[in-house]
């Protein structure tokens, strides 16, 4: 098992003697293995008073459906929280599913909401089963962190990432804080899911479980070295565009060296980065502009600091070149454009400029259509129309819009 890295420039040719900008697309996958890696899963579930009735009953069934898919080689813990947190199912091998499902079934609604308390206790349970497993958390809530500290949530998500623990967040209903749950997922290397209606819970849990079951490696970092003729672009130059769009940070341990954390690597779910490069004028000929490699860990084999193949990056300078964008890289560029236009719409809306917000949403919808993401286009266009008619967006529309901005909801048409 190794990590496969594919590097592709939006256009590998530049005009002689002219500065240029190019997009570097990096696609990271693991080679497929016959059996999935053992999981160390913690469900961190909100059981506050607002979850009473159908919501909590459905979430319990969704959690039990995951128990059915776990193997005896997997570990599971369940932490629940209202205005405090407690361990419902201590971290253990999944040996007696009936007992675990019965413990989940006993959960009753009560109290308020303290997300960070649940996260802290969940991390402690996950730490008990980290060795030889892929560690993942499902954090579900239907409300604001009224009894907690949002900054502490982000700090805990970042701490989890440092220990190779991935936080996935699930917003239930329409009253949860989409900024906080998105930031937790982004910082924790996981995914943000939206369960708008209770009947969607089981399918959402199952979809996310399938995603984490495909993870083979963790703690992956892109190591990018650039020549003196090339540097990163000035405006948010490093972004992930698949499986979700995330603005990534990076470190520069030495001049011209960049380290970008990307987290988990899967055999079935591609992780794609788009990096903006600014290139100084080059003389005619072929030029080596850098190298790129992935460093990663194999938790099952308990091996750290493994490396993918080191790939050279080259550009050719030709007289009076007319740029031609690679079609596959263009898809990544459009994915990022859809995200950025939607973010600009949100900024306009927060500033009270509803007309400007609607215009950007319509533009994002057109970009989604170019991308072949018809489902996202429908959502973004519907939100634009709602703004034009009502001068505001409902909570559900805001959340649908956020998910549509981050995730490609439709498969692109086959060529």
PDB file of N, CA and C in Angstrom, residues 118-182:
ATOM      1  N   UNK A 118     -18.743  17.736  24.964  1.00  0.00           N
ATOM      2  CA  UNK A 118     -18.836  16.466  24.259  1.00  0.00           C
ATOM      3  C   UNK A 118     -17.575  16.157  23.476  1.00  0.00           C
ATOM      4  N   UNK A 119     -16.999  17.164  22.834  1.00  0.00           N
ATOM      5  CA  UNK A 119     -15.775  16.962  22.055  1.00  0.00           C
ATOM      6  C   UNK A 119     -14.614  16.532  22.949  1.00  0.00           C
ATOM      7  N   UNK A 120     -14.481  17.165  24.093  1.00  0.00           N
ATOM      8  CA  UNK A 120     -13.363  16.838  25.000  1.00  0.00           C
ATOM      9  C   UNK A 120     -13.466  15.392  25.480  1.00  0.00           C
ATOM     10  N   UNK A 121     -14.662  14.988  25.879  1.00  0.00           N
ATOM     11  CA  UNK A 121     -14.844  13.622  26.368  1.00  0.00           C
ATOM     12  C   UNK A 121     -14.695  12.610  25.227  1.00  0.00           C
ATOM     13  N   UNK A 122     -15.164  12.992  24.038  1.00  0.00           N
ATOM     14  CA  UNK A 122     -15.012  12.122  22.877  1.00  0.00           C
ATOM     15  C   UNK A 122     -13.551  11.895  22.527  1.00  0.00           C
ATOM     16  N   UNK A 123     -12.744  12.952  22.598  1.00  0.00           N
ATOM     17  CA  UNK A 123     -11.308  12.812  22.340  1.00  0.00           C
ATOM     18  C   UNK A 123     -10.660  11.856  23.334  1.00  0.00           C
ATOM     19  N   UNK A 124     -11.062  11.968  24.584  1.00  0.00           N
ATOM     20  CA  UNK A 124     -10.496  11.087  25.613  1.00  0.00           C
ATOM     21  C   UNK A 124     -10.836   9.625  25.318  1.00  0.00           C
ATOM     22  N   UNK A 125     -12.067   9.360  24.858  1.00  0.00           N
ATOM     23  CA  UNK A 125     -12.442   7.986  24.527  1.00  0.00           C
ATOM     24  C   UNK A 125     -11.697   7.489  23.287  1.00  0.00           C
ATOM     25  N   UNK A 126     -11.569   8.327  22.279  1.00  0.00           N
ATOM     26  CA  UNK A 126     -10.858   7.936  21.062  1.00  0.00           C
ATOM     27  C   UNK A 126      -9.390   7.639  21.347  1.00  0.00           C
ATOM     28  N   UNK A 127      -8.807   8.388  22.274  1.00  0.00           N
ATOM     29  CA  UNK A 127      -7.394   8.185  22.603  1.00  0.00           C
ATOM     30  C   UNK A 127      -7.132   6.781  23.131  1.00  0.00           C
ATOM     31  N   UNK A 128      -8.143   6.156  23.727  1.00  0.00           N
ATOM     32  CA  UNK A 128      -7.972   4.815  24.303  1.00  0.00           C
ATOM     33  C   UNK A 128      -7.843   3.737  23.229  1.00  0.00           C
ATOM     34  N   UNK A 129      -8.332   4.024  22.000  1.00  0.00           N
ATOM     35  CA  UNK A 129      -8.329   2.990  20.964  1.00  0.00           C
ATOM     36  C   UNK A 129      -7.577   3.370  19.710  1.00  0.00           C
ATOM     37  N   UNK A 130      -6.645   4.318  19.814  1.00  0.00           N
ATOM     38  CA  UNK A 130      -5.965   4.830  18.621  1.00  0.00           C
ATOM     39  C   UNK A 130      -5.013   3.822  17.986  1.00  0.00           C
ATOM     40  N   UNK A 131      -4.361   3.019  18.789  1.00  0.00           N
ATOM     41  CA  UNK A 131      -3.295   2.173  18.279  1.00  0.00           C
ATOM     42  C   UNK A 131      -3.806   1.160  17.256  1.00  0.00           C
ATOM     43  N   UNK A 132      -3.243   1.213  16.053  1.00  0.00           N
ATOM     44  CA  UNK A 132      -3.581   0.258  15.007  1.00  0.00           C
ATOM     45  C   UNK A 132      -4.916   0.468  14.342  1.00  0.00           C
ATOM     46  N   UNK A 133      -5.498   1.677  14.477  1.00  0.00           N
ATOM     47  CA  UNK A 133      -6.830   1.942  13.921  1.00  0.00           C
ATOM     48  C   UNK A 133      -6.867   3.298  13.217  1.00  0.00           C
ATOM     49  N   UNK A 134      -7.940   3.502  12.467  1.00  0.00           N
ATOM     50  CA  UNK A 134      -8.270   4.807  11.893  1.00  0.00           C
ATOM     51  C   UNK A 134      -9.269   5.467  12.834  1.00  0.00           C
ATOM     52  N   UNK A 135      -8.904   6.592  13.432  1.00  0.00           N
ATOM     53  CA  UNK A 135      -9.735   7.227  14.465  1.00  0.00           C
ATOM     54  C   UNK A 135     -10.593   8.340  13.872  1.00  0.00           C
ATOM     55  N   UNK A 136     -11.909   8.214  14.060  1.00  0.00           N
ATOM     56  CA  UNK A 136     -12.874   9.159  13.492  1.00  0.00           C
ATOM     57  C   UNK A 136     -13.941   9.496  14.525  1.00  0.00           C
ATOM     58  N   UNK A 137     -14.391  10.758  14.497  1.00  0.00           N
ATOM     59  CA  UNK A 137     -15.492  11.192  15.358  1.00  0.00           C
ATOM     60  C   UNK A 137     -16.641  11.690  14.499  1.00  0.00           C
ATOM     61  N   UNK A 138     -17.863  11.329  14.896  1.00  0.00           N
ATOM     62  CA  UNK A 138     -19.088  11.900  14.330  1.00  0.00           C
ATOM     63  C   UNK A 138     -19.673  12.809  15.414  1.00  0.00           C
ATOM     64  N   UNK A 139     -19.693  14.093  15.169  1.00  0.00           N
ATOM     65  CA  UNK A 139     -20.247  15.059  16.117  1.00  0.00           C
ATOM     66  C   UNK A 139     -21.576  15.573  15.574  1.00  0.00           C
ATOM     67  N   UNK A 140     -22.664  15.270  16.277  1.00  0.00           N
ATOM     68  CA  UNK A 140     -23.996  15.690  15.820  1.00  0.00           C
ATOM     69  C   UNK A 140     -24.628  16.624  16.835  1.00  0.00           C
ATOM     70  N   UNK A 141     -25.177  17.734  16.325  1.00  0.00           N
ATOM     71  CA  UNK A 141     -25.924  18.657  17.186  1.00  0.00           C
ATOM     72  C   UNK A 141     -27.030  19.321  16.390  1.00  0.00           C
ATOM     73  N   UNK A 142     -28.062  19.777  17.113  1.00  0.00           N
ATOM     74  CA  UNK A 142     -29.159  20.491  16.453  1.00  0.00           C
ATOM     75  C   UNK A 142     -29.234  21.941  16.890  1.00  0.00           C
ATOM     76  N   UNK A 143     -28.235  22.416  17.659  1.00  0.00           N
ATOM     77  CA  UNK A 143     -28.373  23.767  18.192  1.00  0.00           C
ATOM     78  C   UNK A 143     -27.079  24.529  18.339  1.00  0.00           C
ATOM     79  N   UNK A 144     -27.198  25.711  18.894  1.00  0.00           N
ATOM     80  CA  UNK A 144     -26.054  26.564  19.204  1.00  0.00           C
ATOM     81  C   UNK A 144     -25.333  26.023  20.437  1.00  0.00           C
ATOM     82  N   UNK A 145     -24.090  26.416  20.583  1.00  0.00           N
ATOM     83  CA  UNK A 145     -23.270  25.979  21.712  1.00  0.00           C
ATOM     84  C   UNK A 145     -23.524  26.895  22.912  1.00  0.00           C
ATOM     85  N   UNK A 146     -24.760  26.895  23.392  1.00  0.00           N
ATOM     86  CA  UNK A 146     -25.202  27.895  24.366  1.00  0.00           C
ATOM     87  C   UNK A 146     -24.516  27.768  25.726  1.00  0.00           C
ATOM     88  N   UNK A 147     -24.102  26.562  26.101  1.00  0.00           N
ATOM     89  CA  UNK A 147     -23.444  26.353  27.383  1.00  0.00           C
ATOM     90  C   UNK A 147     -21.945  26.085  27.220  1.00  0.00           C
ATOM     91  N   UNK A 148     -21.417  26.331  26.025  1.00  0.00           N
ATOM     92  CA  UNK A 148     -20.015  26.040  25.759  1.00  0.00           C
ATOM     93  C   UNK A 148     -19.268  27.224  25.186  1.00  0.00           C
ATOM     94  N   UNK A 149     -18.058  26.949  24.724  1.00  0.00           N
ATOM     95  CA  UNK A 149     -17.154  27.961  24.197  1.00  0.00           C
ATOM     96  C   UNK A 149     -16.773  27.553  22.776  1.00  0.00           C
ATOM     97  N   UNK A 150     -17.155  28.358  21.779  1.00  0.00           N
ATOM     98  CA  UNK A 150     -16.895  28.003  20.390  1.00  0.00           C
ATOM     99  C   UNK A 150     -15.403  27.948  20.070  1.00  0.00           C
ATOM    100  N   UNK A 151     -14.623  28.845  20.646  1.00  0.00           N
ATOM    101  CA  UNK A 151     -13.182  28.825  20.397  1.00  0.00           C
ATOM    102  C   UNK A 151     -12.566  27.533  20.946  1.00  0.00           C
ATOM    103  N   UNK A 152     -13.077  27.076  22.068  1.00  0.00           N
ATOM    104  CA  UNK A 152     -12.587  25.810  22.632  1.00  0.00           C
ATOM    105  C   UNK A 152     -12.900  24.652  21.687  1.00  0.00           C
ATOM    106  N   UNK A 153     -14.048  24.708  21.021  1.00  0.00           N
ATOM    107  CA  UNK A 153     -14.382  23.682  20.032  1.00  0.00           C
ATOM    108  C   UNK A 153     -13.323  23.631  18.927  1.00  0.00           C
ATOM    109  N   UNK A 154     -12.936  24.799  18.418  1.00  0.00           N
ATOM    110  CA  UNK A 154     -11.947  24.852  17.343  1.00  0.00           C
ATOM    111  C   UNK A 154     -10.589  24.380  17.837  1.00  0.00           C
ATOM    112  N   UNK A 155     -10.234  24.762  19.052  1.00  0.00           N
ATOM    113  CA  UNK A 155      -8.960  24.328  19.626  1.00  0.00           C
ATOM    114  C   UNK A 155      -8.928  22.798  19.765  1.00  0.00           C
ATOM    115  N   UNK A 156     -10.048  22.223  20.181  1.00  0.00           N
ATOM    116  CA  UNK A 156     -10.119  20.765  20.330  1.00  0.00           C
ATOM    117  C   UNK A 156     -10.046  20.070  18.977  1.00  0.00           C
ATOM    118  N   UNK A 157     -10.668  20.658  17.950  1.00  0.00           N
ATOM    119  CA  UNK A 157     -10.597  20.080  16.603  1.00  0.00           C
ATOM    120  C   UNK A 157      -9.162  20.089  16.087  1.00  0.00           C
ATOM    121  N   UNK A 158      -8.458  21.181  16.316  1.00  0.00           N
ATOM    122  CA  UNK A 158      -7.055  21.271  15.887  1.00  0.00           C
ATOM    123  C   UNK A 158      -6.185  20.287  16.669  1.00  0.00           C
ATOM    124  N   UNK A 159      -6.468  20.149  17.958  1.00  0.00           N
ATOM    125  CA  UNK A 159      -5.728  19.192  18.772  1.00  0.00           C
ATOM    126  C   UNK A 159      -5.966  17.770  18.269  1.00  0.00           C
ATOM    127  N   UNK A 160      -7.206  17.478  17.923  1.00  0.00           N
ATOM    128  CA  UNK A 160      -7.535  16.147  17.394  1.00  0.00           C
ATOM    129  C   UNK A 160      -6.729  15.862  16.127  1.00  0.00           C
ATOM    130  N   UNK A 161      -6.651  16.855  15.234  1.00  0.00           N
ATOM    131  CA  UNK A 161      -5.902  16.670  13.990  1.00  0.00           C
ATOM    132  C   UNK A 161      -4.434  16.368  14.267  1.00  0.00           C
ATOM    133  N   UNK A 162      -3.874  17.012  15.269  1.00  0.00           N
ATOM    134  CA  UNK A 162      -2.472  16.770  15.620  1.00  0.00           C
ATOM    135  C   UNK A 162      -2.250  15.332  16.069  1.00  0.00           C
ATOM    136  N   UNK A 163      -3.293  14.711  16.615  1.00  0.00           N
ATOM    137  CA  UNK A 163      -3.194  13.326  17.086  1.00  0.00           C
ATOM    138  C   UNK A 163      -3.822  12.327  16.113  1.00  0.00           C
ATOM    139  N   UNK A 164      -3.972  12.758  14.844  1.00  0.00           N
ATOM    140  CA  UNK A 164      -4.516  11.883  13.802  1.00  0.00           C
ATOM    141  C   UNK A 164      -5.937  11.413  14.097  1.00  0.00           C
ATOM    142  N   UNK A 165      -6.726  12.279  14.704  1.00  0.00           N
ATOM    143  CA  UNK A 165      -8.145  12.001  14.946  1.00  0.00           C
ATOM    144  C   UNK A 165      -8.964  12.972  14.104  1.00  0.00           C
ATOM    145  N   UNK A 166      -9.851  12.440  13.287  1.00  0.00           N
ATOM    146  CA  UNK A 166     -10.617  13.258  12.353  1.00  0.00           C
ATOM    147  C   UNK A 166     -12.007  13.545  12.907  1.00  0.00           C
ATOM    148  N   UNK A 167     -12.408  14.827  12.867  1.00  0.00           N
ATOM    149  CA  UNK A 167     -13.731  15.233  13.328  1.00  0.00           C
ATOM    150  C   UNK A 167     -14.636  15.518  12.141  1.00  0.00           C
ATOM    151  N   UNK A 168     -15.739  14.765  12.049  1.00  0.00           N
ATOM    152  CA  UNK A 168     -16.799  15.024  11.085  1.00  0.00           C
ATOM    153  C   UNK A 168     -17.984  15.616  11.840  1.00  0.00           C
ATOM    154  N   UNK A 169     -18.657  16.591  11.240  1.00  0.00           N
ATOM    155  CA  UNK A 169     -19.769  17.242  11.934  1.00  0.00           C
ATOM    156  C   UNK A 169     -21.068  17.055  11.166  1.00  0.00           C
ATOM    157  N   UNK A 170     -22.142  16.865  11.916  1.00  0.00           N
ATOM    158  CA  UNK A 170     -23.463  16.670  11.332  1.00  0.00           C
ATOM    159  C   UNK A 170     -24.428  17.654  11.984  1.00  0.00           C
ATOM    160  N   UNK A 171     -24.932  18.567  11.191  1.00  0.00           N
ATOM    161  CA  UNK A 171     -25.923  19.519  11.679  1.00  0.00           C
ATOM    162  C   UNK A 171     -27.316  18.964  11.475  1.00  0.00           C
ATOM    163  N   UNK A 172     -28.089  18.860  12.562  1.00  0.00           N
ATOM    164  CA  UNK A 172     -29.424  18.256  12.512  1.00  0.00           C
ATOM    165  C   UNK A 172     -30.467  19.363  12.597  1.00  0.00           C
ATOM    166  N   UNK A 173     -31.422  19.362  11.664  1.00  0.00           N
ATOM    167  CA  UNK A 173     -32.421  20.425  11.653  1.00  0.00           C
ATOM    168  C   UNK A 173     -31.852  21.688  11.037  1.00  0.00           C
ATOM    169  N   UNK A 174     -32.370  22.839  11.430  1.00  0.00           N
ATOM    170  CA  UNK A 174     -31.951  24.087  10.774  1.00  0.00           C
ATOM    171  C   UNK A 174     -31.433  25.148  11.751  1.00  0.00           C
ATOM    172  N   UNK A 175     -31.311  24.821  13.030  1.00  0.00           N
ATOM    173  CA  UNK A 175     -30.962  25.846  14.010  1.00  0.00           C
ATOM    174  C   UNK A 175     -29.529  25.746  14.538  1.00  0.00           C
ATOM    175  N   UNK A 176     -28.704  24.890  13.949  1.00  0.00           N
ATOM    176  CA  UNK A 176     -27.311  24.775  14.367  1.00  0.00           C
ATOM    177  C   UNK A 176     -26.463  25.868  13.716  1.00  0.00           C
ATOM    178  N   UNK A 177     -25.314  26.130  14.329  1.00  0.00           N
ATOM    179  CA  UNK A 177     -24.427  27.191  13.856  1.00  0.00           C
ATOM    180  C   UNK A 177     -23.545  26.651  12.735  1.00  0.00           C
ATOM    181  N   UNK A 178     -23.861  27.043  11.492  1.00  0.00           N
ATOM    182  CA  UNK A 178     -23.146  26.465  10.355  1.00  0.00           C
ATOM    183  C   UNK A 178     -21.691  26.910  10.305  1.00  0.00           C
ATOM    184  N   UNK A 179     -21.380  28.102  10.801  1.00  0.00           N
ATOM    185  CA  UNK A 179     -19.988  28.554  10.811  1.00  0.00           C
ATOM    186  C   UNK A 179     -19.143  27.691  11.736  1.00  0.00           C
ATOM    187  N   UNK A 180     -19.643  27.424  12.927  1.00  0.00           N
ATOM    188  CA  UNK A 180     -18.870  26.652  13.913  1.00  0.00           C
ATOM    189  C   UNK A 180     -18.696  25.208  13.465  1.00  0.00           C
ATOM    190  N   UNK A 181     -19.773  24.570  13.018  1.00  0.00           N
ATOM    191  CA  UNK A 181     -19.646  23.176  12.597  1.00  0.00           C
ATOM    192  C   UNK A 181     -18.749  23.046  11.369  1.00  0.00           C
ATOM    193  N   UNK A 182     -18.806  24.013  10.462  1.00  0.00           N
ATOM    194  CA  UNK A 182     -17.913  23.976   9.303  1.00  0.00           C
ATOM    195  C   UNK A 182     -16.464  24.144   9.740  1.00  0.00           C
TER     196      UNK A 182
END
